[in-house]
Amino acid sequence: MNKKELMNNKYFIAALFLLPAVIFSLIYLIIPIPLSTYYSFFKWDGIGAMEFLGLENWSKLLSDPIFWSSMANNFKLVLISLVVQIPIALFLAVLLTRKIKGANFFKTIFFVPMLLSSIAVAFLWRYMYDPTFGLINGFLNLVGLEQLTRSWLGDSSIAFYSASAPIQWRFIPLYMIIFMAAISNIPKQLYEAAEIDGANNWQSFFYVTLPMLRSTVVNASVLIIVGSLKYFAMIFALTGGGPNHASELMATYLYTKSFTEMNMGYGSTISVALFLVALIVSVVFLNFSKKDVRN
Amino acid sequence: MINKLKQLVIYIFLSVWLLITGYPLVFLVQNSFKIRMEFFRNPVWSLPEKFTWQNYIEVMKSGFYMYFINSIIVCFISVAIIIIVSALASYAISRIDFKFNKIVYILFLAGMMIPIHSTLIPIYKITLSMGLYDKLSALIGPYVAFSLPISVFILTGFINDIPYELEEAAIIDGASRFRIFRDIILPLVKPAIATVAIYNLTLLWNQFAYALVLTSSPSKRILTLGLFEFQGQHGINIPLTLTALFLSVLPLILLYVFLQEHIIKGMTAGALKG
Amino acid sequence: MKKFSILSLALLMVFSLFSVSVMAQDEVNLTLWDIRTASDQVTPALQDAIERFEADNPNVNIEHVPTQNDNYKTKLRTAMSADNAPDLFMTWGSASLERYVDADKVYSLESHMTEDWESNFMPAAMDLGRVNGELYGVPVTNVSPALVWYRTDLFEEYGLEVPETYEELKNVVKTFKENGITPFALANKNKWTGSMYFMYLVDRIGGPEALQQAISRKGAFNDKPFIEAGRRIQELVEMGAFPDGVNGLDEDAGQSRTLLYTDRAAMYLMGSWAYSSFKNEAPDMLDQFSFFNFPAVESGKGDPSNLVGTPGDNYYSVSTKAANKEAAVEFLKYLTDSKMGEELINIGNIPPFTGVAEKIDDPIMKKIYNSSQEANHIQLWYDQTLPLELAQVHLNTTQALFGMEITPEEAANQMEEAAQEYYGE
């Protein structure tokens, strides 16, 4: 091939465009997963000798009640996050893209949760949830609702839900911004046409805004789903996965096994399982939603 | 009349949300003025008995400034690289019709699923062997690689939505792929790029797992690690830590305020294409 | 030709000899990894030791890299795993040190142990630095037993005496509960805080043999003392001895001590470092705090003077990767000399060194020292004694006991099952 043909060859061009991304991914992303899979067949504390176990870690995983309950927690988090974050983010995005005074101010403050680190957020919420001194119980006592006061983080039956609340609070602004960007991309003519047809605000929203946002919402959903399945930070900071694994997530479980208990082999097993679960769920979701987008 | 009512309701909603979002910042600032001895004696919600700048001074003295600069360098360089690399890759996946197109896309998606802790030890070993241990540049590789999948995902989706006709004319005219990429596509994907920039910047700014294992000496420490300086084996100076937390988020807020203008411009520029 | 090559060979030899001796004068750089962050109590003493060492050894430079507690563990393990250990590092002795010794990461200090140096240390502390009879780490920071700290003024207000038996303790608990005060300030999200109660009860009921036999597999983790300890914990929980939502309260965020400082709780079972917490956080109340030993269980075998805690706290070791082990060991001597001991006492610690008694002025610290000396046995925290896998099961089951989510039998059985799996039975 001469130079001109090479430059025009689509494989060559594609390769050039992809090269930088592939290099980074190869070194830092692609190697760890097969490596983790390799470790999952061994008993290894990370520093000493490795003992071959065959599929033992995997059979242990399949019958490990903590793993399954942590996966259940992850799926609960997916559902909660989808149901809470998307509607609220949409709502706020719609409100803020209208011409109201102080929109910029609101936009700035609303984004602060995303900017704070999980550590900061965990501090605050830990004190909010304190059964004796916390704001939440304090408020409930104040308005005469003492029977609703709880040990928010200490009660196994609600610890997980209590720890999930700050997560919603933290990520809503992100999707709000994403939706705002998408909404402002909707051609004004569509709204004008709808108005001419006599549509009011609600109808504009449902028949113009929403359909145009469909692919953005799908994208946001994928981000939420994957993020929730992988999630670690806030739950680990607030409850450590406890009490007694009540709020354990796959990622917190894998961290505890790998780094606290130094059971790298089993920890790797969990991380490969996490990867597979997230992969399957996302592929399924994308296939399912692509059918709609094609319309 | 109804309009005014609607406006009022909207403002009420927004104000409630403002309270919910803004209070943590107030909490941080309020307690940054307390001294350690006071923190547990009075309810954590109370205003400081005496407003003191002591904590701020101590945080500044602790090398905070250096950690801050380190964080800025690492995060901004990483985000810049992420934008370039992911834009290039997304264009290829979205627009160049080559055989492995779909597989490459799925592989990138798969990259999103990798839990960070399972990569710590392999990346540590790789970094060691590359001779990058305890250098700030060691962080850039993992930061970029980890942010690529999501960035590619966002950008690919966005480029997919751009009508093909815009490029057809240029292709007929014989423009090279790269020129099309640079002159036509890039300007159009500004909102997506802004999204990618913000998303990654905030995540990377608060990231600390990699810095923990890949760096060691205080001169290479980044902000999130520096925060733990105020925690001892058996106790933690909470007001001091909260001060540090506030100071580390302040620049980000200011930056966001500044960037916002550009983001808005970028967003509305896209709308013009309609 | 031959002459030339012999000459050059000779030159080469002289040159290399010369460079070796020059190198001996060269800079030695030692990396030191530990948890002595700016906020850690011991840091000033450590830095003083570094300064003294560097002054006496000008060609050696110590690069001190402190990392906060939990992060430190991750960081050290990762580095060890990639064979990139620092020259000097810190552990908590016993199982935490053993792990690295077994993986050949630690340099044995046996050959450097002169009688002189060895006599410097309290024997109980030295034990935890030994693996298979060989010394791998020296104790440095603190003799730190867990003690029941209490508010003397609250006890006086309700006419209570220091309880010496478990029954008397129950009475104290009842009295406080009736008067709207939480008897024990406990934050158990961290798990180790609650486990102190369990460890003491096992020790008081079954003596130190209970644990020793379970570990050596002559006994089991579901022997009577363990079940009985679990039962008594739940008895206390049901009496309301602990705060609401105890498993959700974070010790690191001070959610236990804040109860103690605001008169909402009266007692606090915690290591002797609690005293410095009081000094830092509530200095105006300092003279209202004292402590008593964990009460005896009357029907139990345990010696009531025994303590649960650590006789050395932090142990410093030299890694096998250190290029200059001589210099590293030399530094350890500075970390454990009498000047260091004095500095530690100034901070409020009790160094694990002999001959410190006379230097302690503070009455509370004197009392701590005496309690430590009178103890016939100091049981190290289970999560440092047991292998990591078992330590986690212990912490989790104990936390579940506090949450009334598991019966004492179930907790003990789970421990025993995990032990059987670990020891390969």
mmCIF file of C-alpha atoms in Angstrom, chain A:
data_model
loop_
_atom_site.group_PDB
_atom_site.id
_atom_site.type_symbol
_atom_site.label_atom_id
_atom_site.label_comp_id
_atom_site.label_asym_id
_atom_site.label_seq_id
_atom_site.Cartn_x
_atom_site.Cartn_y
_atom_site.Cartn_z
ATOM 1 C CA MET A 1 0.000 0.000 0.000
ATOM 2 C CA ASN A 2 1.333 3.415 -0.730
ATOM 3 C CA LYS A 3 1.092 6.216 1.735
ATOM 4 C CA LYS A 4 -2.091 7.710 0.408
ATOM 5 C CA GLU A 5 -3.912 4.431 0.500
ATOM 6 C CA LEU A 6 -2.659 3.768 3.979
ATOM 7 C CA MET A 7 -3.826 7.132 5.196
ATOM 8 C CA ASN A 8 -7.214 6.452 3.779
ATOM 9 C CA ASN A 9 -7.518 2.934 4.976
ATOM 10 C CA LYS A 10 -10.216 3.008 7.594
ATOM 11 C CA TYR A 11 -8.598 0.401 9.803
ATOM 12 C CA PHE A 12 -5.402 2.377 9.944
ATOM 13 C CA ILE A 13 -7.215 5.583 10.713
ATOM 14 C CA ALA A 14 -9.381 3.935 13.316
ATOM 15 C CA ALA A 15 -6.291 2.458 14.881
ATOM 16 C CA LEU A 16 -4.643 5.855 15.069
ATOM 17 C CA PHE A 17 -7.631 7.421 16.715
ATOM 18 C CA LEU A 18 -7.913 4.602 19.180
ATOM 19 C CA LEU A 19 -4.250 4.181 19.933
ATOM 20 C CA PRO A 20 -3.851 6.530 22.900
ATOM 21 C CA ALA A 21 -6.930 5.157 24.605
ATOM 22 C CA VAL A 22 -5.852 1.612 23.991
ATOM 23 C CA ILE A 23 -2.399 2.194 25.433
ATOM 24 C CA PHE A 24 -3.728 3.636 28.662
ATOM 25 C CA SER A 25 -6.372 0.976 28.976
ATOM 26 C CA LEU A 26 -4.004 -1.837 28.225
ATOM 27 C CA ILE A 27 -1.592 -0.933 30.948
ATOM 28 C CA TYR A 28 -3.967 0.056 33.682
ATOM 29 C CA LEU A 29 -7.306 -1.526 32.948
ATOM 30 C CA ILE A 30 -6.926 -4.570 30.841
ATOM 31 C CA ILE A 31 -4.288 -6.303 32.852
ATOM 32 C CA PRO A 32 -5.935 -6.207 36.318
ATOM 33 C CA ILE A 33 -9.027 -8.212 35.451
ATOM 34 C CA PRO A 34 -7.299 -11.295 34.033
ATOM 35 C CA LEU A 35 -4.810 -10.948 36.875
ATOM 36 C CA SER A 36 -7.617 -10.900 39.419
ATOM 37 C CA THR A 37 -9.094 -13.933 37.738
ATOM 38 C CA TYR A 38 -5.746 -15.630 38.089
ATOM 39 C CA TYR A 39 -5.502 -14.736 41.777
ATOM 40 C CA SER A 40 -8.990 -16.058 42.366
ATOM 41 C CA PHE A 41 -7.729 -19.598 41.924
ATOM 42 C CA PHE A 42 -5.267 -19.272 44.749
ATOM 43 C CA LYS A 43 -5.075 -18.808 48.463
ATOM 44 C CA TRP A 44 -2.841 -15.789 48.831
ATOM 45 C CA ASP A 45 -2.374 -13.177 51.510
ATOM 46 C CA GLY A 46 -0.756 -10.750 49.162
ATOM 47 C CA ILE A 47 2.753 -11.016 50.495
ATOM 48 C CA GLY A 48 3.627 -14.652 50.946
ATOM 49 C CA ALA A 49 3.407 -17.773 48.874
ATOM 50 C CA MET A 50 0.422 -18.608 46.714
ATOM 51 C CA GLU A 51 -1.404 -21.874 47.216
ATOM 52 C CA PHE A 52 -3.352 -23.279 44.319
ATOM 53 C CA LEU A 53 -6.982 -23.901 45.197
ATOM 54 C CA GLY A 54 -8.617 -24.611 41.901
ATOM 55 C CA LEU A 55 -12.241 -23.583 41.999
ATOM 56 C CA GLU A 56 -12.516 -23.606 45.767
ATOM 57 C CA ASN A 57 -12.839 -19.836 46.110
ATOM 58 C CA TRP A 58 -15.548 -19.866 43.497
ATOM 59 C CA SER A 59 -17.599 -22.579 45.142
ATOM 60 C CA LYS A 60 -17.159 -20.752 48.434
ATOM 61 C CA LEU A 61 -18.439 -17.612 46.783
ATOM 62 C CA LEU A 62 -21.516 -19.286 45.405
ATOM 63 C CA SER A 63 -22.495 -20.528 48.827
ATOM 64 C CA ASP A 64 -21.452 -17.398 50.701
ATOM 65 C CA PRO A 65 -24.565 -15.758 52.176
ATOM 66 C CA ILE A 66 -22.716 -12.500 52.766
ATOM 67 C CA PHE A 67 -21.808 -12.223 49.087
ATOM 68 C CA TRP A 68 -25.380 -12.749 47.993
ATOM 69 C CA SER A 69 -26.801 -10.350 50.528
ATOM 70 C CA SER A 70 -24.244 -7.740 49.511
ATOM 71 C CA MET A 71 -25.211 -8.233 45.868
ATOM 72 C CA ALA A 72 -28.819 -7.808 46.897
ATOM 73 C CA ASN A 73 -27.832 -4.553 48.568
ATOM 74 C CA ASN A 74 -26.160 -3.410 45.378
ATOM 75 C CA PHE A 75 -29.321 -4.082 43.404
ATOM 76 C CA LYS A 76 -31.372 -2.289 46.028
ATOM 77 C CA LEU A 77 -29.013 0.633 45.593
ATOM 78 C CA VAL A 78 -29.502 0.508 41.826
ATOM 79 C CA LEU A 79 -33.244 0.695 42.228
ATOM 80 C CA ILE A 80 -33.204 3.391 44.864
ATOM 81 C CA SER A 81 -30.748 5.457 42.852
ATOM 82 C CA LEU A 82 -32.699 5.168 39.611
ATOM 83 C CA VAL A 83 -35.992 5.995 41.259
ATOM 84 C CA VAL A 84 -34.662 8.884 43.305
ATOM 85 C CA GLN A 85 -31.918 10.478 41.271
ATOM 86 C CA ILE A 86 -33.416 10.634 37.800
ATOM 87 C CA PRO A 87 -36.778 12.183 38.588
ATOM 88 C CA ILE A 88 -35.347 14.711 41.027
ATOM 89 C CA ALA A 89 -32.492 15.598 38.690
ATOM 90 C CA LEU A 90 -34.939 15.994 35.808
ATOM 91 C CA PHE A 91 -37.231 18.111 37.890
ATOM 92 C CA LEU A 92 -34.458 20.407 39.026
ATOM 93 C CA ALA A 93 -33.024 20.590 35.511
ATOM 94 C CA VAL A 94 -36.361 21.655 34.086
ATOM 95 C CA LEU A 95 -36.837 24.248 36.799
ATOM 96 C CA LEU A 96 -33.404 25.697 36.338
ATOM 97 C CA THR A 97 -33.530 25.941 32.558
ATOM 98 C CA ARG A 98 -36.458 28.256 32.768
ATOM 99 C CA LYS A 99 -35.857 31.915 33.051
ATOM 100 C CA ILE A 100 -35.947 32.461 36.773
ATOM 101 C CA LYS A 101 -33.948 34.909 38.776
ATOM 102 C CA GLY A 102 -30.963 33.551 40.570
ATOM 103 C CA ALA A 103 -30.717 30.430 38.429
ATOM 104 C CA ASN A 104 -26.952 30.745 38.381
ATOM 105 C CA PHE A 105 -26.786 31.008 42.138
ATOM 106 C CA PHE A 106 -28.906 27.925 42.608
ATOM 107 C CA LYS A 107 -26.894 26.037 40.026
ATOM 108 C CA THR A 108 -23.667 26.738 41.841
ATOM 109 C CA ILE A 109 -24.833 25.764 45.304
ATOM 110 C CA PHE A 110 -26.692 22.733 44.017
ATOM 111 C CA PHE A 111 -23.489 21.353 42.620
ATOM 112 C CA VAL A 112 -21.610 21.519 45.928
ATOM 113 C CA PRO A 113 -22.505 17.955 47.026
ATOM 114 C CA MET A 114 -20.613 16.603 44.034
ATOM 115 C CA LEU A 115 -17.571 18.666 44.932
ATOM 116 C CA LEU A 116 -17.347 17.572 48.536
ATOM 117 C CA SER A 117 -15.372 14.437 49.144
ATOM 118 C CA SER A 118 -17.087 11.390 50.577
ATOM 119 C CA ILE A 119 -15.121 11.890 53.741
ATOM 120 C CA ALA A 120 -16.653 15.289 54.331
ATOM 121 C CA VAL A 121 -20.110 14.055 53.521
ATOM 122 C CA ALA A 122 -19.705 11.021 55.767
ATOM 123 C CA PHE A 123 -18.709 13.238 58.686
ATOM 124 C CA LEU A 124 -21.773 15.336 58.364
ATOM 125 C CA TRP A 125 -24.217 12.516 57.949
ATOM 126 C CA ARG A 126 -22.711 10.549 60.800
ATOM 127 C CA TYR A 127 -23.561 13.377 63.145
ATOM 128 C CA MET A 128 -26.937 13.872 61.537
ATOM 129 C CA TYR A 129 -27.771 10.284 62.277
ATOM 130 C CA ASP A 130 -26.486 10.285 65.862
ATOM 131 C CA PRO A 131 -29.355 8.913 67.973
ATOM 132 C CA THR A 132 -28.711 11.282 70.865
ATOM 133 C CA PHE A 133 -27.334 14.461 69.358
ATOM 134 C CA GLY A 134 -28.254 14.132 65.728
ATOM 135 C CA LEU A 135 -30.314 16.594 63.755
ATOM 136 C CA ILE A 136 -32.722 13.991 62.456
ATOM 137 C CA ASN A 137 -33.810 12.564 65.760
ATOM 138 C CA GLY A 138 -33.640 16.041 67.221
ATOM 139 C CA PHE A 139 -36.023 17.311 64.598
ATOM 140 C CA LEU A 140 -38.406 14.391 65.060
ATOM 141 C CA ASN A 141 -38.455 14.955 68.802
ATOM 142 C CA LEU A 142 -39.113 18.613 68.269
ATOM 143 C CA VAL A 143 -42.187 18.070 66.137
ATOM 144 C CA GLY A 144 -43.566 15.441 68.438
ATOM 145 C CA LEU A 145 -42.719 12.431 66.320
ATOM 146 C CA GLU A 146 -40.553 10.657 68.912
ATOM 147 C CA GLN A 147 -41.862 7.259 67.913
ATOM 148 C CA LEU A 148 -40.141 7.673 64.581
ATOM 149 C CA THR A 149 -36.710 8.187 66.074
ATOM 150 C CA ARG A 150 -34.325 5.395 65.314
ATOM 151 C CA SER A 151 -30.748 4.280 65.563
ATOM 152 C CA TRP A 152 -30.302 5.104 61.936
ATOM 153 C CA LEU A 153 -26.900 3.560 61.485
ATOM 154 C CA GLY A 154 -26.992 1.117 64.370
ATOM 155 C CA ASP A 155 -30.177 -0.718 63.539
ATOM 156 C CA SER A 156 -29.382 -3.527 61.126
ATOM 157 C CA SER A 157 -32.742 -3.375 59.448
ATOM 158 C CA ILE A 158 -32.385 0.232 58.306
ATOM 159 C CA ALA A 159 -28.634 0.873 58.357
ATOM 160 C CA PHE A 160 -28.345 0.246 54.639
ATOM 161 C CA TYR A 161 -31.117 2.638 53.729
ATOM 162 C CA SER A 162 -29.757 5.304 56.036
ATOM 163 C CA ALA A 163 -26.349 4.970 54.423
ATOM 164 C CA SER A 164 -27.879 5.168 50.939
ATOM 165 C CA ALA A 165 -29.474 8.555 51.476
ATOM 166 C CA PRO A 166 -26.274 10.623 51.301
ATOM 167 C CA ILE A 167 -25.369 8.838 48.076
ATOM 168 C CA GLN A 168 -28.517 10.134 46.397
ATOM 169 C CA TRP A 169 -27.914 13.586 47.736
ATOM 170 C CA ARG A 170 -24.400 13.542 46.375
ATOM 171 C CA PHE A 171 -25.081 12.451 42.809
ATOM 172 C CA ILE A 172 -28.316 14.224 41.962
ATOM 173 C CA PRO A 173 -26.534 17.453 40.979
ATOM 174 C CA LEU A 174 -24.377 15.588 38.497
ATOM 175 C CA TYR A 175 -27.338 14.285 36.558
ATOM 176 C CA MET A 176 -29.052 17.608 36.963
ATOM 177 C CA ILE A 177 -26.190 19.222 35.073
ATOM 178 C CA ILE A 178 -26.207 16.513 32.428
ATOM 179 C CA PHE A 179 -29.925 16.923 31.896
ATOM 180 C CA MET A 180 -29.613 20.681 31.826
ATOM 181 C CA ALA A 181 -27.060 20.421 29.053
ATOM 182 C CA ALA A 182 -29.339 18.096 27.124
ATOM 183 C CA ILE A 183 -32.413 20.242 27.616
ATOM 184 C CA SER A 184 -30.651 23.336 26.363
ATOM 185 C CA ASN A 185 -29.840 21.389 23.226
ATOM 186 C CA ILE A 186 -33.466 20.864 22.384
ATOM 187 C CA PRO A 187 -34.276 23.101 19.436
ATOM 188 C CA LYS A 188 -36.522 25.950 20.474
ATOM 189 C CA GLN A 189 -38.657 25.438 17.398
ATOM 190 C CA LEU A 190 -40.079 22.281 18.902
ATOM 191 C CA TYR A 191 -41.344 24.143 21.924
ATOM 192 C CA GLU A 192 -42.704 26.917 19.752
ATOM 193 C CA ALA A 193 -44.530 24.419 17.612
ATOM 194 C CA ALA A 194 -46.031 22.784 20.661
ATOM 195 C CA GLU A 195 -47.148 26.131 22.021
ATOM 196 C CA ILE A 196 -48.839 26.934 18.750
ATOM 197 C CA ASP A 197 -50.658 23.653 19.062
ATOM 198 C CA GLY A 198 -51.921 24.819 22.449
ATOM 199 C CA ALA A 199 -49.759 22.739 24.739
ATOM 200 C CA ASN A 200 -49.271 23.886 28.318
ATOM 201 C CA ASN A 201 -46.143 23.428 30.410
ATOM 202 C CA TRP A 202 -46.868 19.874 31.504
ATOM 203 C CA GLN A 203 -47.652 18.759 28.002
ATOM 204 C CA SER A 204 -44.564 20.455 26.647
ATOM 205 C CA PHE A 205 -42.576 18.518 29.147
ATOM 206 C CA PHE A 206 -44.095 15.166 28.344
ATOM 207 C CA TYR A 207 -44.323 15.459 24.592
ATOM 208 C CA VAL A 208 -41.265 17.529 23.765
ATOM 209 C CA THR A 209 -38.720 17.474 26.559
ATOM 210 C CA LEU A 210 -38.920 13.869 27.640
ATOM 211 C CA PRO A 211 -38.748 12.226 24.230
ATOM 212 C CA MET A 212 -35.813 14.407 23.247
ATOM 213 C CA LEU A 213 -34.082 13.454 26.451
ATOM 214 C CA ARG A 214 -34.589 9.773 26.029
ATOM 215 C CA SER A 215 -31.048 8.848 25.074
ATOM 216 C CA THR A 216 -29.642 11.116 27.777
ATOM 217 C CA VAL A 217 -31.834 9.463 30.360
ATOM 218 C CA VAL A 218 -30.730 6.069 29.126
ATOM 219 C CA ASN A 219 -27.112 7.122 29.369
ATOM 220 C CA ALA A 220 -27.637 8.525 32.841
ATOM 221 C CA SER A 221 -29.309 5.283 33.828
ATOM 222 C CA VAL A 222 -26.350 3.260 32.682
ATOM 223 C CA LEU A 223 -24.026 5.474 34.700
ATOM 224 C CA ILE A 224 -26.233 5.069 37.742
ATOM 225 C CA ILE A 225 -26.525 1.321 37.325
ATOM 226 C CA VAL A 226 -22.813 0.763 36.892
ATOM 227 C CA GLY A 227 -21.949 3.235 39.612
ATOM 228 C CA SER A 228 -24.327 1.584 42.059
ATOM 229 C CA LEU A 229 -23.047 -1.889 41.342
ATOM 230 C CA LYS A 230 -19.474 -0.748 41.912
ATOM 231 C CA TYR A 231 -20.181 1.596 44.780
ATOM 232 C CA PHE A 232 -17.822 1.755 47.759
ATOM 233 C CA ALA A 233 -17.076 5.133 49.307
ATOM 234 C CA MET A 234 -19.968 6.461 51.371
ATOM 235 C CA ILE A 235 -21.165 3.143 52.707
ATOM 236 C CA PHE A 236 -17.691 2.189 53.775
ATOM 237 C CA ALA A 237 -17.189 5.519 55.480
ATOM 238 C CA LEU A 238 -20.527 5.466 57.310
ATOM 239 C CA THR A 239 -21.010 1.874 58.337
ATOM 240 C CA GLY A 240 -18.022 -0.097 57.151
ATOM 241 C CA GLY A 241 -20.519 -2.553 55.717
ATOM 242 C CA GLY A 242 -22.054 -3.211 59.103
ATOM 243 C CA PRO A 243 -23.584 -3.693 61.494
ATOM 244 C CA ASN A 244 -22.761 -7.298 60.904
ATOM 245 C CA HIS A 245 -22.807 -7.028 57.128
ATOM 246 C CA ALA A 246 -26.260 -5.439 57.027
ATOM 247 C CA SER A 247 -25.076 -2.708 54.690
ATOM 248 C CA GLU A 248 -22.351 -4.674 52.965
ATOM 249 C CA LEU A 249 -21.825 -4.037 49.263
ATOM 250 C CA MET A 250 -19.817 -6.198 46.899
ATOM 251 C CA ALA A 251 -17.084 -3.578 46.761
ATOM 252 C CA THR A 252 -16.872 -3.121 50.538
ATOM 253 C CA TYR A 253 -16.835 -6.880 50.963
ATOM 254 C CA LEU A 254 -14.038 -7.234 48.456
ATOM 255 C CA TYR A 255 -12.054 -4.511 50.177
ATOM 256 C CA THR A 256 -12.445 -6.094 53.596
ATOM 257 C CA LYS A 257 -11.442 -9.504 52.309
ATOM 258 C CA SER A 258 -8.477 -8.246 50.304
ATOM 259 C CA PHE A 259 -6.990 -5.607 52.516
ATOM 260 C CA THR A 260 -8.287 -6.100 56.028
ATOM 261 C CA GLU A 261 -8.258 -9.873 56.122
ATOM 262 C CA MET A 262 -5.474 -10.141 53.570
ATOM 263 C CA ASN A 263 -7.338 -12.836 51.708
ATOM 264 C CA MET A 264 -6.379 -11.649 48.235
ATOM 265 C CA GLY A 265 -7.509 -14.827 46.573
ATOM 266 C CA TYR A 266 -11.064 -14.617 47.792
ATOM 267 C CA GLY A 267 -11.133 -10.860 47.395
ATOM 268 C CA SER A 268 -10.148 -11.283 43.754
ATOM 269 C CA THR A 269 -12.938 -13.791 43.325
ATOM 270 C CA ILE A 270 -15.438 -11.242 44.570
ATOM 271 C CA SER A 271 -14.049 -8.549 42.303
ATOM 272 C CA VAL A 272 -14.285 -10.730 39.209
ATOM 273 C CA ALA A 273 -17.834 -11.646 40.165
ATOM 274 C CA LEU A 274 -18.656 -7.963 40.626
ATOM 275 C CA PHE A 275 -17.218 -7.206 37.216
ATOM 276 C CA LEU A 276 -19.261 -9.931 35.562
ATOM 277 C CA VAL A 277 -22.480 -8.906 37.275
ATOM 278 C CA ALA A 278 -22.027 -5.285 36.245
ATOM 279 C CA LEU A 279 -21.158 -6.282 32.708
ATOM 280 C CA ILE A 280 -24.169 -8.555 32.291
ATOM 281 C CA VAL A 281 -26.569 -6.041 33.763
ATOM 282 C CA SER A 282 -25.304 -3.194 31.584
ATOM 283 C CA VAL A 283 -25.349 -5.208 28.389
ATOM 284 C CA VAL A 284 -28.885 -6.356 29.123
ATOM 285 C CA PHE A 285 -30.008 -2.862 29.953
ATOM 286 C CA LEU A 286 -28.425 -1.352 26.881
ATOM 287 C CA ASN A 287 -29.911 -3.936 24.576
ATOM 288 C CA PHE A 288 -33.263 -3.435 26.141
ATOM 289 C CA SER A 289 -33.162 0.340 25.784
ATOM 290 C CA LYS A 290 -31.568 0.406 22.336
ATOM 291 C CA LYS A 291 -34.728 -1.105 20.954
ATOM 292 C CA ASP A 292 -36.598 1.967 22.104
ATOM 293 C CA VAL A 293 -34.045 4.476 20.916
ATOM 294 C CA ARG A 294 -34.195 3.154 17.408
ATOM 295 C CA ASN A 295 -37.735 4.460 17.050
#
